CSV table of C-alpha atoms and ligand atoms in Angstrom, one decimal:
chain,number,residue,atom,x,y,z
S,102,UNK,CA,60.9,52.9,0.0
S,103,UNK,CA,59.4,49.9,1.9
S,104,UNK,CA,57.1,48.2,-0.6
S,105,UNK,CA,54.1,46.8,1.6
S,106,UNK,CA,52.1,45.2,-1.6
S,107,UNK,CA,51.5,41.4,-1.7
S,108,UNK,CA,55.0,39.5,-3.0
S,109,UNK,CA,54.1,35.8,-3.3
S,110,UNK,CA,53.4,32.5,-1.7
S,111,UNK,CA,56.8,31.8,0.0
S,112,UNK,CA,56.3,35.4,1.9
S,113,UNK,CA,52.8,34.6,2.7
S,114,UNK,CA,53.4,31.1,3.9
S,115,UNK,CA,56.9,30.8,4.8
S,116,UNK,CA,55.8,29.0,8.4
S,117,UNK,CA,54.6,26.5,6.1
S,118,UNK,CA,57.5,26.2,3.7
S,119,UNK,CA,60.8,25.2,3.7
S,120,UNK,CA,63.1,28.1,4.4
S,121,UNK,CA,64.7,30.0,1.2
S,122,UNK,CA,66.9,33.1,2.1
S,123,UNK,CA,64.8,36.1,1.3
S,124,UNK,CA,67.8,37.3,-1.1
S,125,UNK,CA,67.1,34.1,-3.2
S,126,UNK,CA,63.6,34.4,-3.7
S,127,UNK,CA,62.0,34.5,-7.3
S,128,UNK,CA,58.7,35.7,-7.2
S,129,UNK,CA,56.2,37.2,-9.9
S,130,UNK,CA,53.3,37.9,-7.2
S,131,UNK,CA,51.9,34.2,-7.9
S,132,UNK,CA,49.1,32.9,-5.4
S,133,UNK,CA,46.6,35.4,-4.0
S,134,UNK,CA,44.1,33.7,-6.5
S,135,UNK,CA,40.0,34.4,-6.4
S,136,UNK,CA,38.0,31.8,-4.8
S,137,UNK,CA,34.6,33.0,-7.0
S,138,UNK,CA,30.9,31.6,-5.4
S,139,UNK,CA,29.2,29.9,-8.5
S,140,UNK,CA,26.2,32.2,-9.1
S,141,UNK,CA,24.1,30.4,-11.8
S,142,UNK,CA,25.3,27.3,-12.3
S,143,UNK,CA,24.1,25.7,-8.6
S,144,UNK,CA,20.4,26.7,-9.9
S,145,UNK,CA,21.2,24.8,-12.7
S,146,UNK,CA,22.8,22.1,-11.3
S,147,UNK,CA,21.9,21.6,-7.7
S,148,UNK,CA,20.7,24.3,-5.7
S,149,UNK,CA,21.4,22.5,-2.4
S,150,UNK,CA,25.0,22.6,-3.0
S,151,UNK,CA,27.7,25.3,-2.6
S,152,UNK,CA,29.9,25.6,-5.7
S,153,UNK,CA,33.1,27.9,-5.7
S,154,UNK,CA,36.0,27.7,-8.5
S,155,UNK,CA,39.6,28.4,-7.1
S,156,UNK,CA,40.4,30.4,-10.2
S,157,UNK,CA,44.3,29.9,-10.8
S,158,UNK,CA,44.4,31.1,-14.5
S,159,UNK,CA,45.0,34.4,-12.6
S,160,UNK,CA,48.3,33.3,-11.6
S,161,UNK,CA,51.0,35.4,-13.2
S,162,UNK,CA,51.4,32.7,-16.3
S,163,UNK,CA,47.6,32.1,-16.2
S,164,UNK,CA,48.6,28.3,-14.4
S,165,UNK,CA,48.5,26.9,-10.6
S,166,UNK,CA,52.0,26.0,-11.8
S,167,UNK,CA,53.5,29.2,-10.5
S,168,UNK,CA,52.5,28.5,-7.1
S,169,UNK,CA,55.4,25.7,-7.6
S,170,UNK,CA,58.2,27.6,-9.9
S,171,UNK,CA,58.5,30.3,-7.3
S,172,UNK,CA,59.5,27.9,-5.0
S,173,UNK,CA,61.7,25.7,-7.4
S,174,UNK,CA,63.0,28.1,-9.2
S,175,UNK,CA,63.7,30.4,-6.1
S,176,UNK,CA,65.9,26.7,-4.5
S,177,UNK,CA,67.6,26.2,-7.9
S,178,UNK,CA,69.0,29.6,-7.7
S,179,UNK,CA,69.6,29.1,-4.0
S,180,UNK,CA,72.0,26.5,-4.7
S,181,UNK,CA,73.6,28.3,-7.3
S,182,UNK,CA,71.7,26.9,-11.0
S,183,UNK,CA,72.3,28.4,-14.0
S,184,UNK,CA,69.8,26.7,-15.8
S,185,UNK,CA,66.0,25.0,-15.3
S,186,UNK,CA,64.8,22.0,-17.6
S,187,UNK,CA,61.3,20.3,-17.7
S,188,UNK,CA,58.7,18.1,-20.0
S,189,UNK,CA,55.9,19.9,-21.0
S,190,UNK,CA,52.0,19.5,-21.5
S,191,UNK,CA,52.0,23.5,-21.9
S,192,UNK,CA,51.6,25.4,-18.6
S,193,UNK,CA,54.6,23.7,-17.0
S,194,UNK,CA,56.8,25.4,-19.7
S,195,UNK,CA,55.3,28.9,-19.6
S,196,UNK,CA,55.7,28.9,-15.6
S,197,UNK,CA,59.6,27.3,-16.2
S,198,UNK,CA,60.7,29.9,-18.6
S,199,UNK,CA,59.1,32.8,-17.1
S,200,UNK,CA,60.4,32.3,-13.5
S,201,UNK,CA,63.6,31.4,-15.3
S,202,UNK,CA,63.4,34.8,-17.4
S,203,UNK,CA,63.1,36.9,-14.2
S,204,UNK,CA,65.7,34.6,-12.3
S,205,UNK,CA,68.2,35.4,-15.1
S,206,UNK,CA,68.9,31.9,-15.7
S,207,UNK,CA,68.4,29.7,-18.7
S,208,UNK,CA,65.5,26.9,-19.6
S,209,UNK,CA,65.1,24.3,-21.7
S,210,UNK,CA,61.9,22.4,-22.4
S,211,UNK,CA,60.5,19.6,-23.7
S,212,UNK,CA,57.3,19.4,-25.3
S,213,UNK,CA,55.1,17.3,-27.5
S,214,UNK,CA,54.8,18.0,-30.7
S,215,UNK,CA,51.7,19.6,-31.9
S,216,UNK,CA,49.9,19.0,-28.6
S,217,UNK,CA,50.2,21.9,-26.9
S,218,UNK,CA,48.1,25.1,-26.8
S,219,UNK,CA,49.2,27.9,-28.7
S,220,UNK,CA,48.9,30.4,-25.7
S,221,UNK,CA,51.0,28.2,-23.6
S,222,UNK,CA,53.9,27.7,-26.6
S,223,UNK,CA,53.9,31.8,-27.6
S,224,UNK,CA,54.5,31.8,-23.6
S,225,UNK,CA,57.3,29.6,-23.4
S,226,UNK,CA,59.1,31.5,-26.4
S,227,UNK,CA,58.8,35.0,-25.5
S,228,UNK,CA,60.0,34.2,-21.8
S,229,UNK,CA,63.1,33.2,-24.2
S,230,UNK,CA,63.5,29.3,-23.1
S,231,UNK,CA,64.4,26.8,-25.8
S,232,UNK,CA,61.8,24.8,-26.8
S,233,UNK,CA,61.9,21.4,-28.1
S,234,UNK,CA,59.2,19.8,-29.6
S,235,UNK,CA,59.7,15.9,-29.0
S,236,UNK,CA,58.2,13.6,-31.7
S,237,UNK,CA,56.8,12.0,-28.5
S,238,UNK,CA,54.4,12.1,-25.9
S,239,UNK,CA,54.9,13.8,-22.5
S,240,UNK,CA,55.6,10.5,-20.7
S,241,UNK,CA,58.3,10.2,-23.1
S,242,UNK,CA,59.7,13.6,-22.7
S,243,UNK,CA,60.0,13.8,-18.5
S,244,UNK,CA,62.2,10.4,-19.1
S,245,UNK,CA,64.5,12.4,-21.2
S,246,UNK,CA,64.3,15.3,-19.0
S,247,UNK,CA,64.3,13.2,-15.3
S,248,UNK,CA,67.8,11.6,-17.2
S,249,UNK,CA,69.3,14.9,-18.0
S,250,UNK,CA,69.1,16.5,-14.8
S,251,UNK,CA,70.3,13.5,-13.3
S,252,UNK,CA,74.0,13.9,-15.0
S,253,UNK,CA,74.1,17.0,-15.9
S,254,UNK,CA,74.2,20.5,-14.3
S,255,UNK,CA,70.3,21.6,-15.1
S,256,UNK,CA,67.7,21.5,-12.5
S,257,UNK,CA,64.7,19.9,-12.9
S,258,UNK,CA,61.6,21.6,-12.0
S,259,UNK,CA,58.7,19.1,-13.2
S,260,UNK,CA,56.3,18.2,-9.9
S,261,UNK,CA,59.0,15.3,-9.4
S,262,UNK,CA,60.8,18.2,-7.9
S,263,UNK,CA,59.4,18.3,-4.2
S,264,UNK,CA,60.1,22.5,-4.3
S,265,UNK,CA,57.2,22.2,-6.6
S,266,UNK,CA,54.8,20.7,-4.5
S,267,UNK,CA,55.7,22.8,-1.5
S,268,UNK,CA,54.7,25.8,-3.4
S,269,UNK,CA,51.5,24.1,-5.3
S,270,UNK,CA,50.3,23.0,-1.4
S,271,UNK,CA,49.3,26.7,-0.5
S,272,UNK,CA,46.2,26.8,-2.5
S,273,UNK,CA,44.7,24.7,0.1
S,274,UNK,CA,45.7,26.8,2.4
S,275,UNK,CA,44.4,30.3,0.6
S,276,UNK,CA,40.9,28.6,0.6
S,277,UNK,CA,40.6,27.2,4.0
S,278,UNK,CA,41.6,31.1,5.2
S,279,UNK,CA,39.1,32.2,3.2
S,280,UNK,CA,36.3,29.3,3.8
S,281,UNK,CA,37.4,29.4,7.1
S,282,UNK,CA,37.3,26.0,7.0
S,283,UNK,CA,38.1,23.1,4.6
S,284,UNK,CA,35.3,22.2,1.8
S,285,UNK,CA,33.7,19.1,2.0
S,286,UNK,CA,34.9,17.4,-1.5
S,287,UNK,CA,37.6,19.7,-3.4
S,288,UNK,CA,38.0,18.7,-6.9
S,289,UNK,CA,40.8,18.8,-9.6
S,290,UNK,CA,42.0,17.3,-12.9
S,291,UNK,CA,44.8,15.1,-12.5
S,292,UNK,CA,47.5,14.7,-15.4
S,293,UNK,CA,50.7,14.2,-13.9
S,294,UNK,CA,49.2,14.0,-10.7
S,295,UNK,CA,51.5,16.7,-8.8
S,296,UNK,CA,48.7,19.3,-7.9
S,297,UNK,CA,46.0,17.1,-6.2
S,298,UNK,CA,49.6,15.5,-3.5
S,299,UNK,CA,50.2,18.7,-3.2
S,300,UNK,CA,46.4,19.9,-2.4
S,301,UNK,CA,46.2,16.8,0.2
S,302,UNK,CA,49.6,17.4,1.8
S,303,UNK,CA,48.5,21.4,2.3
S,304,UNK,CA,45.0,20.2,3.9
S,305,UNK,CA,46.8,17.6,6.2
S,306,UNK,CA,49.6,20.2,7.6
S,307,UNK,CA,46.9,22.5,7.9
S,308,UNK,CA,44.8,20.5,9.9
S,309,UNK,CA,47.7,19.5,12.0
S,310,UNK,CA,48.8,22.9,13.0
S,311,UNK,CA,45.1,23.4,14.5
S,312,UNK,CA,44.0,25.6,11.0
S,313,UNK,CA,41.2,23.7,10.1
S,314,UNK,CA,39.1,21.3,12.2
S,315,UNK,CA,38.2,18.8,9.2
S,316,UNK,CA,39.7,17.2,5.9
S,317,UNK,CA,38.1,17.4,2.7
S,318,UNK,CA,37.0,14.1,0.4
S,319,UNK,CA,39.8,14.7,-2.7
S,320,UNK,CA,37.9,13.9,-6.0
S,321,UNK,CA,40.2,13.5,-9.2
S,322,UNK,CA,38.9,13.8,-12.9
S,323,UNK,CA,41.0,12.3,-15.7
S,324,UNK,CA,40.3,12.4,-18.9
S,325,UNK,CA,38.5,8.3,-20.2
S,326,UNK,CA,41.7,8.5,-23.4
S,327,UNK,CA,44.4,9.5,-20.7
S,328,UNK,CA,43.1,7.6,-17.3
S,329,UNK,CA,45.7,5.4,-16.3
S,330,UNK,CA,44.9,6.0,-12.7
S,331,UNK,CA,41.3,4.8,-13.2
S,332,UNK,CA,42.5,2.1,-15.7
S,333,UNK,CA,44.5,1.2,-13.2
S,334,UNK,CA,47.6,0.5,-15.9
S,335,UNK,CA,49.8,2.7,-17.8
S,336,UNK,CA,48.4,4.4,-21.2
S,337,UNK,CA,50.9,4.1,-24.1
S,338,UNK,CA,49.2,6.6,-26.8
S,339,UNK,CA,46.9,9.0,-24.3
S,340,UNK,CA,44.3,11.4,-25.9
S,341,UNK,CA,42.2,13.7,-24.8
S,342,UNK,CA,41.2,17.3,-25.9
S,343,UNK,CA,42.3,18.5,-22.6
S,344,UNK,CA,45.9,18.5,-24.1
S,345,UNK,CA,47.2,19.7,-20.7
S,346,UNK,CA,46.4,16.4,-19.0
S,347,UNK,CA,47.2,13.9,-22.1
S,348,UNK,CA,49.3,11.9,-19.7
S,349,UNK,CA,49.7,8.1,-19.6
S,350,UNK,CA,52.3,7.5,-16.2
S,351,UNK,CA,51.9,10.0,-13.9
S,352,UNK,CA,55.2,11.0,-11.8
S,353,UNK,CA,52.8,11.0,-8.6
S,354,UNK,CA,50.5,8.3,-9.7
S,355,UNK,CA,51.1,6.8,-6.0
S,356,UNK,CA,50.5,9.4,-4.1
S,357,UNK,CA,47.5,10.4,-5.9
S,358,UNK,CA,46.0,7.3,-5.2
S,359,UNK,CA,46.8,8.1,-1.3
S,360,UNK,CA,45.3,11.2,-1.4
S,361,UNK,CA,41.7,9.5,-2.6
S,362,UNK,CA,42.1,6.7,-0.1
S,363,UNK,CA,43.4,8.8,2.9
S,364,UNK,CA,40.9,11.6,2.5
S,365,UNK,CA,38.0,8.9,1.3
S,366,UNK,CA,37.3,10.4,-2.1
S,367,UNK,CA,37.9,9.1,-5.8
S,368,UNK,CA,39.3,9.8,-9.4
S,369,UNK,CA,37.4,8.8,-12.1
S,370,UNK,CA,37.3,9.3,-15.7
S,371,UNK,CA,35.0,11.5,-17.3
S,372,UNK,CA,34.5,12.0,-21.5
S,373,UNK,CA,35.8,14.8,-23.9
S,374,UNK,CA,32.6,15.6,-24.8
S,375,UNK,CA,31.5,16.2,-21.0
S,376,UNK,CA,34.3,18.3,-20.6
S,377,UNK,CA,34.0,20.3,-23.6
S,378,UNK,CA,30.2,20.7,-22.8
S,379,UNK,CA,30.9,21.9,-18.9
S,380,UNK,CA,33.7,23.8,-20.7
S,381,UNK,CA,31.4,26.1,-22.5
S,382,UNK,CA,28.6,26.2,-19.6
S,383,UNK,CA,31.1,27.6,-17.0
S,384,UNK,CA,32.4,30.4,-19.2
S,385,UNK,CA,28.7,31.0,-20.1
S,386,UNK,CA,26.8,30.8,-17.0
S,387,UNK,CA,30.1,32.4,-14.8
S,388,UNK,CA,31.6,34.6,-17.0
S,389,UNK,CA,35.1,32.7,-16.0
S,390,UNK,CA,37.0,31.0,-19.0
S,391,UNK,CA,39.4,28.4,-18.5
S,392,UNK,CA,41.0,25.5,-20.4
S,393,UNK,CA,39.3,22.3,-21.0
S,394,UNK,CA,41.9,20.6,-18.8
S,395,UNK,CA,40.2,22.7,-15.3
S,396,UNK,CA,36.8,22.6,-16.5
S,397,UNK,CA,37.0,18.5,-16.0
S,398,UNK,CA,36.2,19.5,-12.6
S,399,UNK,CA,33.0,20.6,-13.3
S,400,UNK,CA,32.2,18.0,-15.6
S,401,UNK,CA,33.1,15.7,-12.9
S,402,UNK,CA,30.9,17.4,-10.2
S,403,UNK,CA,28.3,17.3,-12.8
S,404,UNK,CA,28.8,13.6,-13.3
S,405,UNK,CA,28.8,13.2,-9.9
S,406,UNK,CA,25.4,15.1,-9.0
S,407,UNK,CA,23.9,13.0,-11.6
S,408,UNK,CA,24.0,10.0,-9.2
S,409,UNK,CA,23.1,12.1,-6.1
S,410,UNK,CA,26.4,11.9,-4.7
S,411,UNK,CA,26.2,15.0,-2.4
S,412,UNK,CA,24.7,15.2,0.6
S,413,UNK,CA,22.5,18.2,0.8
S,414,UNK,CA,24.7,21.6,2.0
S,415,UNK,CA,28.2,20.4,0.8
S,416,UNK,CA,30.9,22.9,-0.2
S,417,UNK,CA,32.6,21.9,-3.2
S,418,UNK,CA,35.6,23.5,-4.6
S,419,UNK,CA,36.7,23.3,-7.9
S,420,UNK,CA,40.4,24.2,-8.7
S,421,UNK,CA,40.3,25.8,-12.6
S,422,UNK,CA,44.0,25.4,-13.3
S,423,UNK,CA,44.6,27.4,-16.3
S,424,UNK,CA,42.9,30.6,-17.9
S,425,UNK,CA,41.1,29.8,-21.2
S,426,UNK,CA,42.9,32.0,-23.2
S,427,UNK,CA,45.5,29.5,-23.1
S,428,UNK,CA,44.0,27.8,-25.8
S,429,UNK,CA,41.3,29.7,-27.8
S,430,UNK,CA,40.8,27.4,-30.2
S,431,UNK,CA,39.0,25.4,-28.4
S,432,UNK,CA,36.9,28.5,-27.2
S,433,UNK,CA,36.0,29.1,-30.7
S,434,UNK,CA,35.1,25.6,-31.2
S,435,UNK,CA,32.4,25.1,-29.0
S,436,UNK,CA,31.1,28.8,-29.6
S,437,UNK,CA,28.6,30.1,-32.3
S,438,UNK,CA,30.4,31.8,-34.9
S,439,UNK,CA,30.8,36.0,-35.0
S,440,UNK,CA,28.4,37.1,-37.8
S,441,UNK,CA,29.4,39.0,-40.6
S,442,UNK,CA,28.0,42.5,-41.1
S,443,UNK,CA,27.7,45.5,-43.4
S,444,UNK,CA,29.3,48.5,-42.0
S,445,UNK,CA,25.9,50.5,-41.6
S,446,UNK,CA,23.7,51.0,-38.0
S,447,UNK,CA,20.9,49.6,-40.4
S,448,UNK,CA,22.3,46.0,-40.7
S,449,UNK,CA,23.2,46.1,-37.1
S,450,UNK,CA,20.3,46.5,-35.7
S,451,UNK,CA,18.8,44.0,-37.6
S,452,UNK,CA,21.6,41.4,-36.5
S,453,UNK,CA,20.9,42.5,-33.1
S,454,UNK,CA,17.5,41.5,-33.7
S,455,UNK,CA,16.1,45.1,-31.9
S,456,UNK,CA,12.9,45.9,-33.5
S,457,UNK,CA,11.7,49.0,-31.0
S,458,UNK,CA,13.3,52.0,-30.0
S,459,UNK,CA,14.6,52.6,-26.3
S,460,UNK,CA,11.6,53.3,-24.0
S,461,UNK,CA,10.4,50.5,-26.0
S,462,UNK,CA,11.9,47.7,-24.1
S,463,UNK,CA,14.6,45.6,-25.8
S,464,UNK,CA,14.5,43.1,-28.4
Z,570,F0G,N1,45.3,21.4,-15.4
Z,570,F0G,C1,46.2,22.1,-16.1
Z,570,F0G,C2,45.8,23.3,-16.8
Z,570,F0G,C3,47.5,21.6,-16.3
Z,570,F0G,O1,48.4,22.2,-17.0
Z,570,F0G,C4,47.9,20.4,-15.6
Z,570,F0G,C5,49.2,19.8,-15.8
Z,570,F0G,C6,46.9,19.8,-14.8
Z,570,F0G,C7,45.7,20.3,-14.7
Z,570,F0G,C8,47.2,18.5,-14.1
Z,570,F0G,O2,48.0,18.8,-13.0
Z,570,F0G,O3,49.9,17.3,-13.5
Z,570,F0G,O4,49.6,18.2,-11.2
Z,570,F0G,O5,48.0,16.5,-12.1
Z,570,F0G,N2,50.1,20.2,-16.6
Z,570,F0G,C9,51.5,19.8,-16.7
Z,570,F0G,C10,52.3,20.7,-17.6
Z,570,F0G,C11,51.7,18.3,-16.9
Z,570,F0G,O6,53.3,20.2,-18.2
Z,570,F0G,O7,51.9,21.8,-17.8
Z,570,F0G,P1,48.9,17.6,-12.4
């Protein structure tokens, strides 16, 4: 049987990507991801704007990090590894051992302890990788893990892997095929600093091979306790409820910094009270839930807007990197409470506040 479904980014954009033979080729279907139009939340926060969210918690391990392992993972095995190894804020780690899992090869990661969503842990320990939690930050643990690979026979698949960024670049080019065109600003958080490179590298190829006739303006959100980049200095003890981005050295700190210059955008820092409030606005306005790590972008758009920084008809895109049930605590936090109930249609009703009966109109 010839299976004509959709298999992946390195199939889709193989033109674009460095060549893996086809028999080598780990793939769980990542890419393909929604680009959604914000319905209610440009009435609410400028109407004059275009909003859309490039939802990557619908990747296969609910991160934009797939995008990356399928490519890393898919070279590793090329070249004959047996085993993957990275530092972890979370996603990183559920992507690693799940690619790894279906490769048939082993992982190891690093994580710090107690900082990392319980989604993202359960992921990495059903996908079967051993998982270390470092009494450490992340920083810490990719200088363990960067040392490792370096002598012995484990590859590394963190964004310092260039595979990585190879794969991450084709989300640029899903939503310039589907804009038809590149947005005007395109927005992401930035933690280790891997995806918004990748992002710029994707635009600029595209616009070289005659895809797209403009650039966009690359805006980066950091979190103000892990914002080395804004600081401009490195951030011994980061913090930030965003735990995904609770980096203090980014790997691609450089390069991120290129990306804002070349394009002509920025990265700022934004609070974790911003992000938890755009946090709960997006899954309540949009019906889309994601972590508080990708809902920086919105708070940062929001911040943005505040001091009428777009012009009017701009097309913003905002890259949600993870699905919120990642980490539901978080979800619960900022939510009301479920109320409790008797176990009669009675007591129901009265919770649901209905007084009249259907023709009656509601509530
Ligand atoms: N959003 C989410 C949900 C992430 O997991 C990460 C990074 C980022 C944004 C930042 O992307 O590092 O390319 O700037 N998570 C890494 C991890 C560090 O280990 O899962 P970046």
């Amino acid at each position: 049987m010839v299976f004509k479904g959709y298999e992946g980014v390195i199939k889709r954009y193989r033109e674009f990507l460095p060549e893996i033979d086809e028999k080598y080729i780990i793939t769980i279907n990542e890419g393909n991801t929604p680009l959604i139009k914000a319905r209610n939340l440009g009435r609410i926060i400028n109407p004059d704007i275009e909003i859309y969210f490039k939802y990557e918690g619908l990747n296969p391990t609910g991160s934009f990090k797939d995008r990356g392992m399928t490519m890393a993972v898919s070279k590793a095995v090329s070249d004959g590894s047996k085993a993957v190894i990275c530092a972890s804020t979370g996603n990183t780690s559920a992507s690693a051992s799940a690619y790894a899992a279906r490769a048939g090869i082993k992982s190891f990661v690093l994580i710090p302890e107690g900082k990392i969503a319980t989604g993202k842990l359960s992921q990495a320990l059903v996908h079967g990788a051993l998982v270390m939690q470092i009494q450490g930050n992340f920083d810490d643990a990719l200088v363990i893990t960067r040392e490792i690979a370096k002598d012995y026979d484990v590859t590394l698949v963190n964004s310092v892997n260039p595979f990585r960024l190879e794969g991450q670049k084709t989300a640029s080019f899903e939503i310039a095929d589907e804009l038809g065109s590149a947005p005007d600003y395109h927005i992401l958080p930035v933690g280790n600093a891997g995806n918004i490179t990748a992002y710029w590298k994707g635009y600029k190829e595209y616009f070289a091979a005659g895809k797209i006739k403009k650039l966009p303006k690359m805006i980066g959100f950091q979190a103000e306790g892990a914002a080395p980049i804004v600081l401009n200095h490195i951030v011994k003890e980061p913090h930030t409820v965003a735990t995904a981005i609770r980096i203090g050295n980014p790997a691609s700190w450089q390069k991120a910094v290129e990306a804002k210059e070349e394009s002509g955008g920025l990265i700022e820092a934004v609070s974790d009270e911003d992000i938890l409030k755009a946090y709960a606005l997006l899954a309540a306005n949009e019906g889309v839930f994601c972590e508080p790590a990708s809902a920086i972008t919105l708070a940062g758009l929001i911040k943005l807007n505040g001091r009428g920084f777009f012009e009017k008809g701009s097309v913003c895109v905002l890259t949600l990197t993870g699905h919120g049930l990642k980490d539901p605590g978080n979800a619960i936090k900022v939510s009301k409470e479920p109320v409790i109930v008797p176990c009669d249609k009675n007591s129901v009703l009265k919770a649901m506040g209905i007084k009249k009966t259907k023709s009656g109109g509601f509530i």
